[in-house]
Amino acid sequence: MGGAVADEGPGGVKAPDGGWGWAVLLGCFVITGFSYAFPKAVSVFFKELIKEFHVGYSDTAWISSILLAMLYGTGPLCSVLVNRFGCRPVMMVGGIFASLGMVLASFATTIVHIYLSVGVVTGLGLALNFQPSLIMLNRYFSEKRPLANGLAAAGSPVALCCLSPLGQILQYRYGWRGGFLILGGLLLNCCACGALMRPLAPPRKRGDAGLPATETEKKARPGRKLLDLSVFRDKGFVVYTVAASVMVLGLFVPPVFVVNYAKGLGYEDTHSALLLTVLGFVDMFARPLCGVVAGLKWVRPRCVYFFSFAMIFNGVTDLVGSQAHNYGGLVVFCMFFGLSYGMVGALQFEVLMAIVGTDKFPSAIGLVLLMEAIAVLLGPPGAGRLLDATHNYMYVFLLAGCEVVLSAVLMGAGNFLCIAKKRRDPDDAALEMAAPAAAEEEQESLGKQTEEKREEEGRENTEEGSS
């Protein structure tokens, strides 16, 4: 679980680690930004939605929760579609769905309509973009994969820095309905990102000279499963799934509630929304930097422990931030939360890629997201109910911090106790078995060389005798 897997693409195509991969990275950067920033950016409209539909905090929190649940819960569906049709067509259809959901939400008359349009339709569209973009990134990068993951993950804070103030401006000028309509048009950019996802074609052989590239690729990878459930046999994958599911219970709670936290302390809406910009600005630099660190030779084999440290850092930040009672304290909290949140975001899929490899990653990420969907669906609404009962944001942040710290303990202890020690013995045995095998091969090669020399000497003697 702690080591990196040397990956090759479909049909044994080695990852180019560059070239068109940088265009794929750009598309993944934009898609990641939309996928993760939208649930937080939509929270800017919560205050107006509460007034419009006469609902509580927990009711509006369901919008972000359903959106994230669709982003996560449709993972197996995305895996099946990607394995069946490929990443590019799935992403372009997803872009249409993402835009359509926000447009429909602008005509909503009840909060349930918001749930269905923003939560279900837009959430499904973003899911059909997010997962395939990560799959393509994993196929195009291997040696530079930690850096590529860090740069792609930076799309989330960059989008958050832009979408949060933009949402506030759109709300003031056009109302929440006009804001939703304009954001829906913005999401059509997902289709353009999907067009960048050019599939990797295997090198053509002499017998395949007359075949199109698509047929050559299909011929090189026969019998691909639409959903590979064998990943559950990997203990590393099981530990990762359990720990990540616990983590997302509290990971997304602070960004959803920090704006209303500041409003509850009596600060203006613009100052409150600026907190997400501060968070996103720090997060923007934390993710690529964390990707560079994770790619170091002595860090990459121990990336899972680096990931556990990032989660502990994030959880402790929530616990300390719960004691903030003024705007300055919230700004400091957002700075440290942005740093720790960026570390988690840069490492979470890098660790999963290292566990399962390229071939099983399309199925593995779908199954992980499905398991996390339940936790995502319960996290923000549960925190909203706690807020409605206590009217104190301190308890909300304390709960989120405890959940994230628990996930870090599960990840680190699970890897150390259940996986790392058991993997040492097979590796040692493999090395011991490899030595005699190499010696036998060397003896066989020497024997063949001596036989060839004898044959050559015999031929020279016969030629001399005949002369």
PDB file of N, CA and C in Angstrom, residues 404-467:
ATOM      1  N   VAL A 404     -12.203  13.494  11.187  1.00  0.00           N
ATOM      2  CA  VAL A 404     -11.034  13.473  10.307  1.00  0.00           C
ATOM      3  C   VAL A 404      -9.824  12.878  11.023  1.00  0.00           C
ATOM      4  N   VAL A 405      -9.649  13.191  12.301  1.00  0.00           N
ATOM      5  CA  VAL A 405      -8.539  12.607  13.066  1.00  0.00           C
ATOM      6  C   VAL A 405      -8.702  11.098  13.175  1.00  0.00           C
ATOM      7  N   LEU A 406      -9.921  10.628  13.393  1.00  0.00           N
ATOM      8  CA  LEU A 406     -10.174   9.186  13.464  1.00  0.00           C
ATOM      9  C   LEU A 406      -9.807   8.502  12.151  1.00  0.00           C
ATOM     10  N   SER A 407     -10.119   9.125  11.035  1.00  0.00           N
ATOM     11  CA  SER A 407      -9.778   8.529   9.741  1.00  0.00           C
ATOM     12  C   SER A 407      -8.267   8.436   9.556  1.00  0.00           C
ATOM     13  N   ALA A 408      -7.525   9.418  10.049  1.00  0.00           N
ATOM     14  CA  ALA A 408      -6.065   9.379   9.943  1.00  0.00           C
ATOM     15  C   ALA A 408      -5.489   8.226  10.753  1.00  0.00           C
ATOM     16  N   VAL A 409      -6.037   8.001  11.938  1.00  0.00           N
ATOM     17  CA  VAL A 409      -5.581   6.892  12.764  1.00  0.00           C
ATOM     18  C   VAL A 409      -5.864   5.557  12.069  1.00  0.00           C
ATOM     19  N   LEU A 410      -7.045   5.426  11.480  1.00  0.00           N
ATOM     20  CA  LEU A 410      -7.378   4.196  10.762  1.00  0.00           C
ATOM     21  C   LEU A 410      -6.443   3.962   9.581  1.00  0.00           C
ATOM     22  N   MET A 411      -6.128   5.005   8.838  1.00  0.00           N
ATOM     23  CA  MET A 411      -5.265   4.869   7.671  1.00  0.00           C
ATOM     24  C   MET A 411      -3.849   4.472   8.068  1.00  0.00           C
ATOM     25  N   GLY A 412      -3.256   5.210   8.992  1.00  0.00           N
ATOM     26  CA  GLY A 412      -1.883   4.926   9.384  1.00  0.00           C
ATOM     27  C   GLY A 412      -1.733   3.594  10.091  1.00  0.00           C
ATOM     28  N   ALA A 413      -2.613   3.328  11.072  1.00  0.00           N
ATOM     29  CA  ALA A 413      -2.522   2.069  11.821  1.00  0.00           C
ATOM     30  C   ALA A 413      -2.852   0.876  10.928  1.00  0.00           C
ATOM     31  N   GLY A 414      -3.846   1.033  10.064  1.00  0.00           N
ATOM     32  CA  GLY A 414      -4.206  -0.070   9.168  1.00  0.00           C
ATOM     33  C   GLY A 414      -3.078  -0.431   8.235  1.00  0.00           C
ATOM     34  N   ASN A 415      -2.384   0.551   7.714  1.00  0.00           N
ATOM     35  CA  ASN A 415      -1.258   0.264   6.818  1.00  0.00           C
ATOM     36  C   ASN A 415      -0.100  -0.379   7.571  1.00  0.00           C
ATOM     37  N   PHE A 416       0.203   0.134   8.764  1.00  0.00           N
ATOM     38  CA  PHE A 416       1.354  -0.371   9.516  1.00  0.00           C
ATOM     39  C   PHE A 416       1.118  -1.775  10.071  1.00  0.00           C
ATOM     40  N   LEU A 417      -0.072  -2.010  10.639  1.00  0.00           N
ATOM     41  CA  LEU A 417      -0.336  -3.275  11.312  1.00  0.00           C
ATOM     42  C   LEU A 417      -0.782  -4.384  10.367  1.00  0.00           C
ATOM     43  N   CYS A 418      -1.608  -4.047   9.382  1.00  0.00           N
ATOM     44  CA  CYS A 418      -2.240  -5.085   8.560  1.00  0.00           C
ATOM     45  C   CYS A 418      -1.564  -5.314   7.217  1.00  0.00           C
ATOM     46  N   ILE A 419      -0.803  -4.346   6.742  1.00  0.00           N
ATOM     47  CA  ILE A 419      -0.334  -4.442   5.361  1.00  0.00           C
ATOM     48  C   ILE A 419       1.184  -4.425   5.264  1.00  0.00           C
ATOM     49  N   ALA A 420       1.806  -3.412   5.857  1.00  0.00           N
ATOM     50  CA  ALA A 420       3.236  -3.211   5.634  1.00  0.00           C
ATOM     51  C   ALA A 420       4.056  -4.416   6.084  1.00  0.00           C
ATOM     52  N   LYS A 421       3.762  -4.988   7.270  1.00  0.00           N
ATOM     53  CA  LYS A 421       4.539  -6.109   7.765  1.00  0.00           C
ATOM     54  C   LYS A 421       4.323  -7.369   6.945  1.00  0.00           C
ATOM     55  N   LYS A 422       3.083  -7.571   6.493  1.00  0.00           N
ATOM     56  CA  LYS A 422       2.786  -8.778   5.727  1.00  0.00           C
ATOM     57  C   LYS A 422       3.386  -8.724   4.335  1.00  0.00           C
ATOM     58  N   ARG A 423       3.647  -7.540   3.839  1.00  0.00           N
ATOM     59  CA  ARG A 423       4.194  -7.429   2.487  1.00  0.00           C
ATOM     60  C   ARG A 423       5.706  -7.592   2.459  1.00  0.00           C
ATOM     61  N   ARG A 424       6.350  -7.529   3.612  1.00  0.00           N
ATOM     62  CA  ARG A 424       7.797  -7.677   3.621  1.00  0.00           C
ATOM     63  C   ARG A 424       8.209  -9.108   3.315  1.00  0.00           C
ATOM     64  N   ASP A 425       7.508 -10.066   3.890  1.00  0.00           N
ATOM     65  CA  ASP A 425       7.873 -11.461   3.699  1.00  0.00           C
ATOM     66  C   ASP A 425       7.774 -11.908   2.253  1.00  0.00           C
ATOM     67  N   PRO A 426       6.664 -11.670   1.550  1.00  0.00           N
ATOM     68  CA  PRO A 426       6.595 -12.063   0.144  1.00  0.00           C
ATOM     69  C   PRO A 426       7.675 -11.406  -0.701  1.00  0.00           C
ATOM     70  N   ASP A 427       8.014 -10.160  -0.393  1.00  0.00           N
ATOM     71  CA  ASP A 427       9.050  -9.487  -1.168  1.00  0.00           C
ATOM     72  C   ASP A 427      10.397 -10.156  -0.953  1.00  0.00           C
ATOM     73  N   ASP A 428      10.699 -10.498   0.328  1.00  0.00           N
ATOM     74  CA  ASP A 428      11.961 -11.172   0.605  1.00  0.00           C
ATOM     75  C   ASP A 428      12.016 -12.533  -0.061  1.00  0.00           C
ATOM     76  N   ALA A 429      10.894 -13.265   0.017  1.00  0.00           N
ATOM     77  CA  ALA A 429      10.848 -14.577  -0.613  1.00  0.00           C
ATOM     78  C   ALA A 429      11.027 -14.467  -2.118  1.00  0.00           C
ATOM     79  N   ALA A 430      10.440 -13.437  -2.684  1.00  0.00           N
ATOM     80  CA  ALA A 430      10.569 -13.256  -4.131  1.00  0.00           C
ATOM     81  C   ALA A 430      12.019 -12.978  -4.508  1.00  0.00           C
ATOM     82  N   LEU A 431      12.728 -12.191  -3.649  1.00  0.00           N
ATOM     83  CA  LEU A 431      14.130 -11.924  -3.931  1.00  0.00           C
ATOM     84  C   LEU A 431      14.964 -13.187  -3.819  1.00  0.00           C
ATOM     85  N   GLU A 432      14.648 -14.023  -2.804  1.00  0.00           N
ATOM     86  CA  GLU A 432      15.394 -15.269  -2.637  1.00  0.00           C
ATOM     87  C   GLU A 432      15.160 -16.230  -3.789  1.00  0.00           C
ATOM     88  N   MET A 433      13.938 -16.261  -4.305  1.00  0.00           N
ATOM     89  CA  MET A 433      13.632 -17.128  -5.435  1.00  0.00           C
ATOM     90  C   MET A 433      14.212 -16.572  -6.731  1.00  0.00           C
ATOM     91  N   ALA A 434      14.355 -15.254  -6.790  1.00  0.00           N
ATOM     92  CA  ALA A 434      14.863 -14.656  -8.019  1.00  0.00           C
ATOM     93  C   ALA A 434      16.344 -14.931  -8.210  1.00  0.00           C
ATOM     94  N   ALA A 435      17.112 -15.037  -7.090  1.00  0.00           N
ATOM     95  CA  ALA A 435      18.549 -15.243  -7.203  1.00  0.00           C
ATOM     96  C   ALA A 435      18.897 -16.565  -7.872  1.00  0.00           C
ATOM     97  N   PRO A 436      18.350 -17.727  -7.387  1.00  0.00           N
ATOM     98  CA  PRO A 436      18.668 -18.976  -8.074  1.00  0.00           C
ATOM     99  C   PRO A 436      18.177 -19.016  -9.499  1.00  0.00           C
ATOM    100  N   ALA A 437      17.016 -18.383  -9.740  1.00  0.00           N
ATOM    101  CA  ALA A 437      16.490 -18.381 -11.108  1.00  0.00           C
ATOM    102  C   ALA A 437      17.441 -17.630 -12.030  1.00  0.00           C
ATOM    103  N   ALA A 438      17.964 -16.503 -11.528  1.00  0.00           N
ATOM    104  CA  ALA A 438      18.907 -15.742 -12.349  1.00  0.00           C
ATOM    105  C   ALA A 438      20.180 -16.543 -12.588  1.00  0.00           C
ATOM    106  N   ALA A 439      20.622 -17.282 -11.557  1.00  0.00           N
ATOM    107  CA  ALA A 439      21.830 -18.093 -11.712  1.00  0.00           C
ATOM    108  C   ALA A 439      21.621 -19.189 -12.750  1.00  0.00           C
ATOM    109  N   GLU A 440      20.433 -19.829 -12.715  1.00  0.00           N
ATOM    110  CA  GLU A 440      20.139 -20.865 -13.704  1.00  0.00           C
ATOM    111  C   GLU A 440      20.127 -20.305 -15.115  1.00  0.00           C
ATOM    112  N   GLU A 441      19.508 -19.120 -15.278  1.00  0.00           N
ATOM    113  CA  GLU A 441      19.483 -18.510 -16.603  1.00  0.00           C
ATOM    114  C   GLU A 441      20.892 -18.179 -17.088  1.00  0.00           C
ATOM    115  N   GLU A 442      21.737 -17.714 -16.155  1.00  0.00           N
ATOM    116  CA  GLU A 442      23.110 -17.396 -16.544  1.00  0.00           C
ATOM    117  C   GLU A 442      23.868 -18.642 -16.966  1.00  0.00           C
ATOM    118  N   GLN A 443      23.674 -19.767 -16.244  1.00  0.00           N
ATOM    119  CA  GLN A 443      24.331 -21.011 -16.613  1.00  0.00           C
ATOM    120  C   GLN A 443      23.863 -21.508 -17.973  1.00  0.00           C
ATOM    121  N   GLU A 444      22.554 -21.391 -18.219  1.00  0.00           N
ATOM    122  CA  GLU A 444      22.027 -21.818 -19.513  1.00  0.00           C
ATOM    123  C   GLU A 444      22.618 -21.002 -20.655  1.00  0.00           C
ATOM    124  N   SER A 445      22.727 -19.666 -20.440  1.00  0.00           N
ATOM    125  CA  SER A 445      23.299 -18.822 -21.492  1.00  0.00           C
ATOM    126  C   SER A 445      24.763 -19.167 -21.740  1.00  0.00           C
ATOM    127  N   LEU A 446      25.535 -19.454 -20.650  1.00  0.00           N
ATOM    128  CA  LEU A 446      26.935 -19.834 -20.821  1.00  0.00           C
ATOM    129  C   LEU A 446      27.066 -21.155 -21.568  1.00  0.00           C
ATOM    130  N   GLY A 447      26.148 -22.101 -21.236  1.00  0.00           N
ATOM    131  CA  GLY A 447      26.185 -23.388 -21.927  1.00  0.00           C
ATOM    132  C   GLY A 447      25.928 -23.238 -23.413  1.00  0.00           C
ATOM    133  N   LYS A 448      24.974 -22.391 -23.750  1.00  0.00           N
ATOM    134  CA  LYS A 448      24.673 -22.175 -25.172  1.00  0.00           C
ATOM    135  C   LYS A 448      25.868 -21.547 -25.883  1.00  0.00           C
ATOM    136  N   GLN A 449      26.543 -20.599 -25.205  1.00  0.00           N
ATOM    137  CA  GLN A 449      27.701 -19.960 -25.827  1.00  0.00           C
ATOM    138  C   GLN A 449      28.818 -20.956 -26.086  1.00  0.00           C
ATOM    139  N   THR A 450      29.095 -21.870 -25.130  1.00  0.00           N
ATOM    140  CA  THR A 450      30.147 -22.872 -25.322  1.00  0.00           C
ATOM    141  C   THR A 450      29.800 -23.834 -26.453  1.00  0.00           C
ATOM    142  N   GLU A 451      28.505 -24.224 -26.537  1.00  0.00           N
ATOM    143  CA  GLU A 451      28.099 -25.107 -27.628  1.00  0.00           C
ATOM    144  C   GLU A 451      28.291 -24.428 -28.982  1.00  0.00           C
ATOM    145  N   GLU A 452      27.945 -23.139 -29.061  1.00  0.00           N
ATOM    146  CA  GLU A 452      28.123 -22.415 -30.316  1.00  0.00           C
ATOM    147  C   GLU A 452      29.602 -22.323 -30.696  1.00  0.00           C
ATOM    148  N   LYS A 453      30.467 -22.114 -29.704  1.00  0.00           N
ATOM    149  CA  LYS A 453      31.903 -22.058 -29.985  1.00  0.00           C
ATOM    150  C   LYS A 453      32.408 -23.397 -30.514  1.00  0.00           C
ATOM    151  N   ARG A 454      31.943 -24.496 -29.908  1.00  0.00           N
ATOM    152  CA  ARG A 454      32.370 -25.819 -30.356  1.00  0.00           C
ATOM    153  C   ARG A 454      31.941 -26.068 -31.795  1.00  0.00           C
ATOM    154  N   GLU A 455      30.695 -25.657 -32.121  1.00  0.00           N
ATOM    155  CA  GLU A 455      30.220 -25.851 -33.491  1.00  0.00           C
ATOM    156  C   GLU A 455      31.059 -25.050 -34.478  1.00  0.00           C
ATOM    157  N   GLU A 456      31.422 -23.820 -34.115  1.00  0.00           N
ATOM    158  CA  GLU A 456      32.243 -23.010 -35.000  1.00  0.00           C
ATOM    159  C   GLU A 456      33.627 -23.626 -35.196  1.00  0.00           C
ATOM    160  N   GLU A 457      34.214 -24.143 -34.099  1.00  0.00           N
ATOM    161  CA  GLU A 457      35.521 -24.786 -34.220  1.00  0.00           C
ATOM    162  C   GLU A 457      35.451 -26.027 -35.100  1.00  0.00           C
ATOM    163  N   GLY A 458      34.349 -26.799 -34.964  1.00  0.00           N
ATOM    164  CA  GLY A 458      34.185 -27.983 -35.813  1.00  0.00           C
ATOM    165  C   GLY A 458      34.075 -27.624 -37.273  1.00  0.00           C
ATOM    166  N   ARG A 459      33.348 -26.538 -37.568  1.00  0.00           N
ATOM    167  CA  ARG A 459      33.220 -26.120 -38.947  1.00  0.00           C
ATOM    168  C   ARG A 459      34.553 -25.676 -39.524  1.00  0.00           C
ATOM    169  N   GLU A 460      35.366 -24.966 -38.719  1.00  0.00           N
ATOM    170  CA  GLU A 460      36.690 -24.538 -39.196  1.00  0.00           C
ATOM    171  C   GLU A 460      37.601 -25.720 -39.465  1.00  0.00           C
ATOM    172  N   ASN A 461      37.514 -26.770 -38.589  1.00  0.00           N
ATOM    173  CA  ASN A 461      38.355 -27.961 -38.808  1.00  0.00           C
ATOM    174  C   ASN A 461      37.967 -28.688 -40.067  1.00  0.00           C
ATOM    175  N   THR A 462      36.672 -28.808 -40.341  1.00  0.00           N
ATOM    176  CA  THR A 462      36.217 -29.487 -41.561  1.00  0.00           C
ATOM    177  C   THR A 462      36.639 -28.732 -42.809  1.00  0.00           C
ATOM    178  N   GLU A 463      36.568 -27.370 -42.725  1.00  0.00           N
ATOM    179  CA  GLU A 463      36.998 -26.561 -43.866  1.00  0.00           C
ATOM    180  C   GLU A 463      38.482 -26.715 -44.139  1.00  0.00           C
ATOM    181  N   GLU A 464      39.324 -26.791 -43.046  1.00  0.00           N
ATOM    182  CA  GLU A 464      40.752 -26.981 -43.241  1.00  0.00           C
ATOM    183  C   GLU A 464      41.073 -28.351 -43.809  1.00  0.00           C
ATOM    184  N   GLY A 465      40.311 -29.397 -43.318  1.00  0.00           N
ATOM    185  CA  GLY A 465      40.556 -30.756 -43.837  1.00  0.00           C
ATOM    186  C   GLY A 465      40.203 -30.866 -45.300  1.00  0.00           C
ATOM    187  N   SER A 466      39.140 -30.229 -45.737  1.00  0.00           N
ATOM    188  CA  SER A 466      38.733 -30.293 -47.128  1.00  0.00           C
ATOM    189  C   SER A 466      39.696 -29.583 -48.041  1.00  0.00           C
ATOM    190  N   SER A 467      40.301 -28.494 -47.492  1.00  0.00           N
ATOM    191  CA  SER A 467      41.282 -27.765 -48.288  1.00  0.00           C
ATOM    192  C   SER A 467      42.572 -28.550 -48.406  1.00  0.00           C
TER     193      SER A 467
END
